[in-house]
Amino acid sequence: MKEIKECSPCFDEIVGYRRSVRIFDPEADYNPQIITKNLKRAILAPSSSNLQLWEFHRVRDGELRQKLNEACFNQPAARTANELIVIVTRLDKWEQRIEANIEFIKSQNAPEDVKKRAIAYYDKIVRRLYKWAKRYPSFLLKLIQWFNGLKKPVYREVSWTDLRISAHKSVALAAQTFMLGMSADGYDTCPMEGFDSKRVKKLLNLPKDAEINMIIACGIRKPEGIYGPRFRIPFEEVYYEY
Ligand SMILES: Cc1cc2nc3c(=O)[nH]c(=O)nc-3n(C[C@H](O)[C@H](O)[C@H](O)COP(=O)(O)O)c2cc1C
């Protein structure tokens, strides 16, 4: 069995350094390329069926930034950040992403039967899941899976709402990868869901099925930008071993 290292100080430092910073330092030496670097790290996050239904909309200044601050209720993290990254789920791009995966599989130098199976997964299972979820009402899809599940385990998250949740899960992993990357580079973030999603969507000209996952304020902390010591429910209260 692979030996488990006691701890990885570097990773512990990164996780420990990340805090939600509400006041950023406008005087700090800030390099916007760090954001690009960490968004490139973010897209290495895992995603459901590797569909990568994410987008990153970066807003630095100008009128759009002012309006975005307002849509974030002018909360301090938004107001004082060097830039804001709007993390978006693009459920509407499911077909494009299926095709991209199929093209990638086709381009691979792998045994034909392996490629055929991988393509069938996208072409039949994933495509049908999204197509049906878009076309049929949730109660009908749930009823079908309830019936199918009477005798064997089945996948039950088949409605459009379930797929929205699935997209948000994957996109949030990219968001966290971004924030930890920023922390590794000594930069700071504040994830925010305190905003008017309708207004933000309108500002960015996003289509109906796109959703705002969160907005991440970015910059370099002022000491007073951390509002207090970290509070966590004790590990023993949230940990179960079977
Ligand atoms: C999805 C999500 C939404 C959040 N929304 C806000 C927000 O709108 N404004 C804010 O100041 N902090 C927001 N936070 C930050 C949390 O309050 C913070 O993560 C929590 O208090 C723990 O503190 P820490 O991040 O410093 O460990 C949000 C965090 C998450 C994960």
Short mmCIF file of N, CA and C in Angstrom, two decimals, residues 74-226:
data_model
loop_
_atom_site.label_atom_id
_atom_site.label_comp_id
_atom_site.label_asym_id
_atom_site.label_seq_id
_atom_site.Cartn_x
_atom_site.Cartn_y
_atom_site.Cartn_z
N ASN A 74 -22.80 46.59 -4.08
CA ASN A 74 -21.65 47.38 -3.62
C ASN A 74 -21.02 46.83 -2.35
N GLN A 75 -21.07 45.51 -2.19
CA GLN A 75 -20.47 44.94 -0.98
C GLN A 75 -18.95 45.17 -1.04
N PRO A 76 -18.31 45.31 0.15
CA PRO A 76 -16.91 45.76 0.18
C PRO A 76 -15.98 44.92 -0.69
N ALA A 77 -16.15 43.61 -0.68
CA ALA A 77 -15.23 42.75 -1.46
C ALA A 77 -15.30 43.13 -2.94
N ALA A 78 -16.51 43.36 -3.44
CA ALA A 78 -16.67 43.72 -4.85
C ALA A 78 -16.10 45.11 -5.12
N ARG A 79 -16.42 46.03 -4.23
CA ARG A 79 -16.04 47.43 -4.41
C ARG A 79 -14.53 47.64 -4.41
N THR A 80 -13.82 46.88 -3.53
CA THR A 80 -12.38 47.15 -3.37
C THR A 80 -11.50 46.22 -4.20
N ALA A 81 -12.11 45.23 -4.87
CA ALA A 81 -11.31 44.25 -5.62
C ALA A 81 -10.62 44.89 -6.82
N ASN A 82 -9.47 44.36 -7.19
CA ASN A 82 -8.80 44.81 -8.42
C ASN A 82 -9.59 44.38 -9.65
N GLU A 83 -10.16 43.17 -9.54
CA GLU A 83 -11.04 42.72 -10.62
C GLU A 83 -12.03 41.69 -10.10
N LEU A 84 -13.06 41.48 -10.90
CA LEU A 84 -14.10 40.52 -10.54
C LEU A 84 -14.16 39.44 -11.63
N ILE A 85 -14.23 38.18 -11.18
CA ILE A 85 -14.37 37.09 -12.14
C ILE A 85 -15.77 36.51 -11.96
N VAL A 86 -16.57 36.61 -12.99
CA VAL A 86 -17.91 36.03 -12.93
C VAL A 86 -17.80 34.60 -13.45
N ILE A 87 -18.11 33.66 -12.58
CA ILE A 87 -18.02 32.24 -12.93
C ILE A 87 -19.41 31.81 -13.41
N VAL A 88 -19.46 31.33 -14.64
CA VAL A 88 -20.75 31.09 -15.30
C VAL A 88 -20.91 29.61 -15.66
N THR A 89 -22.10 29.07 -15.45
CA THR A 89 -22.40 27.71 -15.95
C THR A 89 -23.10 27.87 -17.30
N ARG A 90 -22.67 27.10 -18.28
CA ARG A 90 -23.25 27.17 -19.63
C ARG A 90 -23.90 25.83 -19.98
N LEU A 91 -25.01 25.55 -19.31
CA LEU A 91 -25.74 24.31 -19.58
C LEU A 91 -26.19 24.26 -21.04
N ASP A 92 -26.41 25.44 -21.60
CA ASP A 92 -26.86 25.51 -23.00
C ASP A 92 -25.81 24.99 -23.98
N LYS A 93 -24.56 24.84 -23.51
CA LYS A 93 -23.50 24.40 -24.43
C LYS A 93 -23.29 22.87 -24.38
N TRP A 94 -24.29 22.14 -23.82
CA TRP A 94 -24.07 20.70 -23.62
C TRP A 94 -23.78 19.97 -24.92
N GLU A 95 -24.48 20.35 -26.01
CA GLU A 95 -24.28 19.61 -27.27
C GLU A 95 -22.87 19.85 -27.83
N GLN A 96 -22.45 21.12 -27.77
CA GLN A 96 -21.11 21.46 -28.26
C GLN A 96 -20.03 20.71 -27.48
N ARG A 97 -20.25 20.60 -26.17
CA ARG A 97 -19.24 19.94 -25.34
C ARG A 97 -19.21 18.42 -25.57
N ILE A 98 -20.37 17.84 -25.86
CA ILE A 98 -20.40 16.41 -26.20
C ILE A 98 -19.60 16.22 -27.49
N GLU A 99 -19.86 17.06 -28.49
CA GLU A 99 -19.14 16.94 -29.77
C GLU A 99 -17.64 17.11 -29.56
N ALA A 100 -17.25 18.06 -28.72
CA ALA A 100 -15.82 18.30 -28.47
C ALA A 100 -15.16 17.06 -27.87
N ASN A 101 -15.87 16.42 -26.93
CA ASN A 101 -15.33 15.20 -26.33
C ASN A 101 -15.21 14.08 -27.36
N ILE A 102 -16.23 13.96 -28.20
CA ILE A 102 -16.20 12.90 -29.23
C ILE A 102 -15.03 13.14 -30.19
N GLU A 103 -14.86 14.39 -30.59
CA GLU A 103 -13.75 14.72 -31.50
C GLU A 103 -12.41 14.39 -30.86
N PHE A 104 -12.30 14.71 -29.56
CA PHE A 104 -11.06 14.42 -28.85
C PHE A 104 -10.79 12.91 -28.82
N ILE A 105 -11.83 12.15 -28.51
CA ILE A 105 -11.66 10.68 -28.45
C ILE A 105 -11.22 10.15 -29.81
N LYS A 106 -11.88 10.65 -30.85
CA LYS A 106 -11.55 10.19 -32.22
C LYS A 106 -10.09 10.47 -32.56
N SER A 107 -9.56 11.58 -32.05
CA SER A 107 -8.19 11.98 -32.39
C SER A 107 -7.14 11.18 -31.63
N GLN A 108 -7.59 10.40 -30.64
CA GLN A 108 -6.63 9.70 -29.79
C GLN A 108 -6.10 8.42 -30.45
N ASN A 109 -4.87 8.11 -30.09
CA ASN A 109 -4.26 6.91 -30.61
C ASN A 109 -4.52 5.76 -29.63
N ALA A 110 -5.78 5.29 -29.61
CA ALA A 110 -6.17 4.23 -28.66
C ALA A 110 -6.83 3.09 -29.45
N PRO A 111 -6.93 1.89 -28.84
CA PRO A 111 -7.58 0.78 -29.55
C PRO A 111 -9.00 1.17 -29.99
N GLU A 112 -9.38 0.72 -31.18
CA GLU A 112 -10.67 1.13 -31.77
C GLU A 112 -11.86 0.78 -30.87
N ASP A 113 -11.82 -0.42 -30.21
CA ASP A 113 -12.97 -0.80 -29.38
C ASP A 113 -13.11 0.11 -28.15
N VAL A 114 -11.96 0.55 -27.63
CA VAL A 114 -11.98 1.48 -26.47
C VAL A 114 -12.60 2.82 -26.91
N LYS A 115 -12.18 3.29 -28.09
CA LYS A 115 -12.71 4.56 -28.60
C LYS A 115 -14.21 4.45 -28.88
N LYS A 116 -14.60 3.30 -29.44
CA LYS A 116 -16.01 3.10 -29.77
C LYS A 116 -16.88 3.16 -28.51
N ARG A 117 -16.37 2.53 -27.44
CA ARG A 117 -17.13 2.53 -26.18
C ARG A 117 -17.24 3.94 -25.59
N ALA A 118 -16.12 4.67 -25.66
CA ALA A 118 -16.13 6.04 -25.11
C ALA A 118 -17.06 6.94 -25.92
N ILE A 119 -17.03 6.77 -27.24
CA ILE A 119 -17.91 7.59 -28.09
C ILE A 119 -19.37 7.23 -27.82
N ALA A 120 -19.64 5.94 -27.65
CA ALA A 120 -21.03 5.50 -27.39
C ALA A 120 -21.54 6.10 -26.08
N TYR A 121 -20.65 6.24 -25.09
CA TYR A 121 -21.05 6.84 -23.81
C TYR A 121 -21.58 8.26 -24.05
N TYR A 122 -20.82 9.05 -24.83
CA TYR A 122 -21.26 10.43 -25.09
C TYR A 122 -22.45 10.48 -26.04
N ASP A 123 -22.38 9.67 -27.08
CA ASP A 123 -23.38 9.73 -28.13
C ASP A 123 -24.73 9.22 -27.65
N LYS A 124 -24.70 8.15 -26.85
CA LYS A 124 -25.98 7.55 -26.44
C LYS A 124 -26.39 8.02 -25.05
N ILE A 125 -25.54 7.74 -24.04
CA ILE A 125 -25.97 7.99 -22.65
C ILE A 125 -26.06 9.49 -22.34
N VAL A 126 -24.95 10.20 -22.53
CA VAL A 126 -24.93 11.63 -22.13
C VAL A 126 -25.90 12.43 -23.01
N ARG A 127 -25.86 12.19 -24.31
CA ARG A 127 -26.73 12.94 -25.21
C ARG A 127 -28.20 12.73 -24.84
N ARG A 128 -28.56 11.47 -24.58
CA ARG A 128 -29.96 11.19 -24.25
C ARG A 128 -30.36 11.85 -22.93
N LEU A 129 -29.45 11.81 -21.95
CA LEU A 129 -29.73 12.43 -20.65
C LEU A 129 -30.10 13.91 -20.83
N TYR A 130 -29.28 14.64 -21.58
CA TYR A 130 -29.51 16.08 -21.75
C TYR A 130 -30.72 16.35 -22.64
N LYS A 131 -30.85 15.54 -23.70
CA LYS A 131 -31.96 15.76 -24.64
C LYS A 131 -33.30 15.54 -23.95
N TRP A 132 -33.39 14.44 -23.20
CA TRP A 132 -34.65 14.12 -22.51
C TRP A 132 -34.95 15.15 -21.43
N ALA A 133 -33.90 15.54 -20.70
CA ALA A 133 -34.11 16.51 -19.61
C ALA A 133 -34.65 17.82 -20.17
N LYS A 134 -34.18 18.20 -21.35
CA LYS A 134 -34.62 19.45 -21.98
C LYS A 134 -36.06 19.31 -22.48
N ARG A 135 -36.39 18.08 -22.95
CA ARG A 135 -37.66 17.88 -23.66
C ARG A 135 -38.83 17.51 -22.73
N TYR A 136 -38.57 16.67 -21.73
CA TYR A 136 -39.68 16.11 -20.93
C TYR A 136 -39.76 16.72 -19.54
N PRO A 137 -40.98 16.72 -18.98
CA PRO A 137 -41.11 17.30 -17.63
C PRO A 137 -40.43 16.41 -16.58
N SER A 138 -39.99 17.09 -15.55
CA SER A 138 -39.23 16.42 -14.49
C SER A 138 -40.00 15.25 -13.87
N PHE A 139 -41.31 15.46 -13.58
CA PHE A 139 -42.06 14.40 -12.87
C PHE A 139 -42.09 13.11 -13.69
N LEU A 140 -42.15 13.26 -15.03
CA LEU A 140 -42.22 12.08 -15.90
C LEU A 140 -40.88 11.33 -15.87
N LEU A 141 -39.78 12.07 -15.97
CA LEU A 141 -38.45 11.46 -15.95
C LEU A 141 -38.19 10.78 -14.61
N LYS A 142 -38.63 11.45 -13.53
CA LYS A 142 -38.44 10.90 -12.19
C LYS A 142 -39.26 9.62 -12.02
N LEU A 143 -40.47 9.64 -12.59
CA LEU A 143 -41.36 8.47 -12.49
C LEU A 143 -40.75 7.27 -13.23
N ILE A 144 -40.21 7.55 -14.41
CA ILE A 144 -39.58 6.48 -15.20
C ILE A 144 -38.42 5.86 -14.40
N GLN A 145 -37.59 6.73 -13.81
CA GLN A 145 -36.44 6.22 -13.06
C GLN A 145 -36.85 5.54 -11.76
N TRP A 146 -37.94 6.01 -11.18
CA TRP A 146 -38.46 5.35 -9.97
C TRP A 146 -38.87 3.92 -10.33
N PHE A 147 -39.54 3.80 -11.47
CA PHE A 147 -40.00 2.48 -11.92
C PHE A 147 -38.80 1.59 -12.25
N ASN A 148 -37.85 2.14 -13.02
CA ASN A 148 -36.64 1.38 -13.38
C ASN A 148 -35.84 0.98 -12.13
N GLY A 149 -35.93 1.79 -11.10
CA GLY A 149 -35.14 1.57 -9.89
C GLY A 149 -35.76 0.62 -8.90
N LEU A 150 -36.91 0.08 -9.22
CA LEU A 150 -37.55 -0.84 -8.27
C LEU A 150 -36.69 -2.09 -8.07
N LYS A 151 -36.03 -2.54 -9.13
CA LYS A 151 -35.29 -3.80 -9.06
C LYS A 151 -33.77 -3.65 -9.08
N LYS A 152 -33.27 -2.49 -9.51
CA LYS A 152 -31.81 -2.31 -9.61
C LYS A 152 -31.45 -0.84 -9.37
N PRO A 153 -30.18 -0.60 -8.99
CA PRO A 153 -29.78 0.80 -8.80
C PRO A 153 -29.81 1.55 -10.14
N VAL A 154 -30.35 2.75 -10.10
CA VAL A 154 -30.42 3.56 -11.32
C VAL A 154 -29.96 4.98 -11.02
N TYR A 155 -29.60 5.71 -12.06
CA TYR A 155 -29.24 7.12 -11.95
C TYR A 155 -30.53 7.93 -11.91
N ARG A 156 -30.71 8.70 -10.86
CA ARG A 156 -32.01 9.37 -10.67
C ARG A 156 -31.97 10.87 -10.95
N GLU A 157 -30.79 11.42 -11.14
CA GLU A 157 -30.68 12.88 -11.32
C GLU A 157 -30.82 13.21 -12.81
N VAL A 158 -32.03 13.05 -13.31
CA VAL A 158 -32.25 13.10 -14.76
C VAL A 158 -33.06 14.32 -15.23
N SER A 159 -33.48 15.15 -14.31
CA SER A 159 -34.28 16.32 -14.74
C SER A 159 -33.36 17.48 -15.11
N TRP A 160 -33.93 18.50 -15.73
CA TRP A 160 -33.14 19.68 -16.10
C TRP A 160 -32.57 20.35 -14.86
N THR A 161 -33.39 20.37 -13.78
CA THR A 161 -32.89 20.94 -12.52
C THR A 161 -31.70 20.15 -12.00
N ASP A 162 -31.78 18.82 -12.11
CA ASP A 162 -30.65 17.99 -11.67
C ASP A 162 -29.39 18.32 -12.48
N LEU A 163 -29.57 18.54 -13.77
CA LEU A 163 -28.41 18.85 -14.62
C LEU A 163 -27.85 20.23 -14.29
N ARG A 164 -28.73 21.13 -13.90
CA ARG A 164 -28.25 22.46 -13.46
C ARG A 164 -27.38 22.30 -12.21
N ILE A 165 -27.87 21.47 -11.28
CA ILE A 165 -27.09 21.24 -10.05
C ILE A 165 -25.75 20.61 -10.40
N SER A 166 -25.80 19.63 -11.28
CA SER A 166 -24.57 18.94 -11.70
C SER A 166 -23.58 19.95 -12.29
N ALA A 167 -24.06 20.84 -13.14
CA ALA A 167 -23.18 21.84 -13.75
C ALA A 167 -22.58 22.74 -12.67
N HIS A 168 -23.41 23.16 -11.73
CA HIS A 168 -22.91 24.04 -10.66
C HIS A 168 -21.84 23.35 -9.81
N LYS A 169 -22.03 22.03 -9.57
CA LYS A 169 -21.02 21.27 -8.80
C LYS A 169 -19.67 21.37 -9.49
N SER A 170 -19.66 21.03 -10.78
CA SER A 170 -18.39 21.01 -11.52
C SER A 170 -17.78 22.40 -11.61
N VAL A 171 -18.62 23.37 -11.87
CA VAL A 171 -18.12 24.73 -12.04
C VAL A 171 -17.54 25.26 -10.72
N ALA A 172 -18.16 24.87 -9.60
CA ALA A 172 -17.65 25.30 -8.29
C ALA A 172 -16.27 24.68 -8.02
N LEU A 173 -16.04 23.49 -8.57
CA LEU A 173 -14.70 22.89 -8.40
C LEU A 173 -13.66 23.73 -9.14
N ALA A 174 -14.03 24.23 -10.31
CA ALA A 174 -13.11 25.11 -11.04
C ALA A 174 -12.88 26.39 -10.24
N ALA A 175 -13.94 26.90 -9.64
CA ALA A 175 -13.83 28.13 -8.84
C ALA A 175 -12.87 27.91 -7.67
N GLN A 176 -12.99 26.77 -7.00
CA GLN A 176 -12.12 26.50 -5.86
C GLN A 176 -10.68 26.29 -6.31
N THR A 177 -10.50 25.64 -7.46
CA THR A 177 -9.14 25.46 -8.00
C THR A 177 -8.52 26.83 -8.24
N PHE A 178 -9.32 27.73 -8.80
CA PHE A 178 -8.84 29.10 -9.05
C PHE A 178 -8.43 29.77 -7.73
N MET A 179 -9.29 29.67 -6.72
CA MET A 179 -9.02 30.37 -5.46
C MET A 179 -7.78 29.79 -4.76
N LEU A 180 -7.62 28.47 -4.81
CA LEU A 180 -6.43 27.87 -4.18
C LEU A 180 -5.17 28.25 -4.96
N GLY A 181 -5.30 28.32 -6.28
CA GLY A 181 -4.16 28.74 -7.10
C GLY A 181 -3.74 30.17 -6.74
N MET A 182 -4.74 31.04 -6.60
CA MET A 182 -4.47 32.43 -6.22
C MET A 182 -3.76 32.47 -4.87
N SER A 183 -4.25 31.66 -3.94
CA SER A 183 -3.65 31.59 -2.61
C SER A 183 -2.19 31.12 -2.71
N ALA A 184 -1.94 30.14 -3.57
CA ALA A 184 -0.58 29.63 -3.76
C ALA A 184 0.36 30.73 -4.26
N ASP A 185 -0.19 31.69 -4.98
CA ASP A 185 0.61 32.79 -5.52
C ASP A 185 0.60 34.02 -4.60
N GLY A 186 0.03 33.88 -3.41
CA GLY A 186 0.00 35.00 -2.45
C GLY A 186 -1.06 36.04 -2.79
N TYR A 187 -2.03 35.66 -3.61
CA TYR A 187 -3.12 36.57 -3.97
C TYR A 187 -4.38 36.17 -3.22
N ASP A 188 -5.35 37.08 -3.22
CA ASP A 188 -6.55 36.84 -2.42
C ASP A 188 -7.83 36.89 -3.23
N THR A 189 -8.85 36.28 -2.64
CA THR A 189 -10.15 36.18 -3.32
C THR A 189 -11.27 36.29 -2.29
N CYS A 190 -12.46 36.56 -2.82
CA CYS A 190 -13.67 36.40 -2.00
C CYS A 190 -14.76 35.86 -2.91
N PRO A 191 -15.20 34.60 -2.65
CA PRO A 191 -16.32 34.08 -3.45
C PRO A 191 -17.59 34.78 -3.01
N MET A 192 -18.45 35.15 -3.98
CA MET A 192 -19.67 35.86 -3.60
C MET A 192 -20.89 35.28 -4.32
N GLU A 193 -21.96 35.10 -3.54
CA GLU A 193 -23.25 34.81 -4.19
C GLU A 193 -24.26 35.88 -3.84
N GLY A 194 -23.77 36.92 -3.18
CA GLY A 194 -24.63 38.06 -2.88
C GLY A 194 -24.62 39.02 -4.05
N PHE A 195 -25.49 38.73 -5.03
CA PHE A 195 -25.61 39.62 -6.20
C PHE A 195 -26.97 39.39 -6.85
N ASP A 196 -27.34 40.32 -7.72
CA ASP A 196 -28.60 40.21 -8.46
C ASP A 196 -28.30 39.46 -9.76
N SER A 197 -28.63 38.18 -9.79
CA SER A 197 -28.22 37.33 -10.92
C SER A 197 -28.82 37.80 -12.24
N LYS A 198 -30.06 38.29 -12.19
CA LYS A 198 -30.71 38.74 -13.42
C LYS A 198 -29.94 39.91 -14.03
N ARG A 199 -29.57 40.85 -13.17
CA ARG A 199 -28.83 42.02 -13.66
C ARG A 199 -27.45 41.62 -14.18
N VAL A 200 -26.78 40.69 -13.45
CA VAL A 200 -25.43 40.28 -13.88
C VAL A 200 -25.51 39.60 -15.25
N LYS A 201 -26.53 38.74 -15.42
CA LYS A 201 -26.69 38.05 -16.71
C LYS A 201 -26.91 39.06 -17.84
N LYS A 202 -27.70 40.06 -17.55
CA LYS A 202 -28.00 41.08 -18.56
C LYS A 202 -26.73 41.88 -18.90
N LEU A 203 -25.97 42.23 -17.86
CA LEU A 203 -24.74 43.00 -18.10
C LEU A 203 -23.76 42.26 -19.01
N LEU A 204 -23.74 40.91 -18.85
CA LEU A 204 -22.77 40.12 -19.63
C LEU A 204 -23.40 39.52 -20.89
N ASN A 205 -24.63 39.91 -21.17
CA ASN A 205 -25.34 39.41 -22.37
C ASN A 205 -25.40 37.89 -22.41
N LEU A 206 -25.71 37.30 -21.29
CA LEU A 206 -25.72 35.83 -21.24
C LEU A 206 -27.10 35.29 -21.63
N PRO A 207 -27.16 34.12 -22.27
CA PRO A 207 -28.45 33.57 -22.68
C PRO A 207 -29.21 32.96 -21.49
N LYS A 208 -30.45 32.60 -21.74
CA LYS A 208 -31.37 32.14 -20.69
C LYS A 208 -30.81 30.97 -19.85
N ASP A 209 -30.25 29.99 -20.51
CA ASP A 209 -29.80 28.80 -19.78
C ASP A 209 -28.41 28.95 -19.15
N ALA A 210 -27.78 30.10 -19.31
CA ALA A 210 -26.52 30.34 -18.60
C ALA A 210 -26.88 30.80 -17.19
N GLU A 211 -26.07 30.42 -16.20
CA GLU A 211 -26.34 30.86 -14.82
C GLU A 211 -25.04 31.32 -14.17
N ILE A 212 -25.22 32.23 -13.23
CA ILE A 212 -24.03 32.71 -12.50
C ILE A 212 -23.79 31.75 -11.34
N ASN A 213 -22.64 31.13 -11.34
CA ASN A 213 -22.29 30.20 -10.25
C ASN A 213 -21.84 30.99 -9.02
N MET A 214 -20.91 31.87 -9.23
CA MET A 214 -20.49 32.81 -8.18
C MET A 214 -19.66 33.90 -8.84
N ILE A 215 -19.41 34.95 -8.08
CA ILE A 215 -18.51 36.00 -8.57
C ILE A 215 -17.33 36.02 -7.60
N ILE A 216 -16.13 36.02 -8.14
CA ILE A 216 -14.96 36.00 -7.26
C ILE A 216 -14.24 37.34 -7.34
N ALA A 217 -14.18 38.01 -6.19
CA ALA A 217 -13.43 39.25 -6.08
C ALA A 217 -11.95 38.89 -5.93
N CYS A 218 -11.09 39.61 -6.64
CA CYS A 218 -9.65 39.28 -6.62
C CYS A 218 -8.81 40.50 -6.28
N GLY A 219 -7.75 40.27 -5.55
CA GLY A 219 -6.83 41.35 -5.21
C GLY A 219 -5.81 40.85 -4.20
N ILE A 220 -5.27 41.80 -3.46
CA ILE A 220 -4.32 41.45 -2.39
C ILE A 220 -4.86 42.04 -1.09
N ARG A 221 -4.87 41.22 -0.07
CA ARG A 221 -5.55 41.59 1.17
C ARG A 221 -4.96 42.80 1.89
N LYS A 222 -5.86 43.53 2.53
CA LYS A 222 -5.46 44.45 3.60
C LYS A 222 -5.67 43.65 4.87
N PRO A 223 -4.83 43.82 5.89
CA PRO A 223 -5.00 43.00 7.10
C PRO A 223 -6.43 43.07 7.65
N GLU A 224 -7.02 44.26 7.60
CA GLU A 224 -8.38 44.40 8.13
C GLU A 224 -9.44 43.82 7.17
N GLY A 225 -8.98 43.34 6.03
CA GLY A 225 -9.88 42.72 5.05
C GLY A 225 -10.34 41.33 5.46
N ILE A 226 -9.70 40.79 6.49
CA ILE A 226 -10.16 39.51 7.05
C ILE A 226 -10.91 39.84 8.32
#
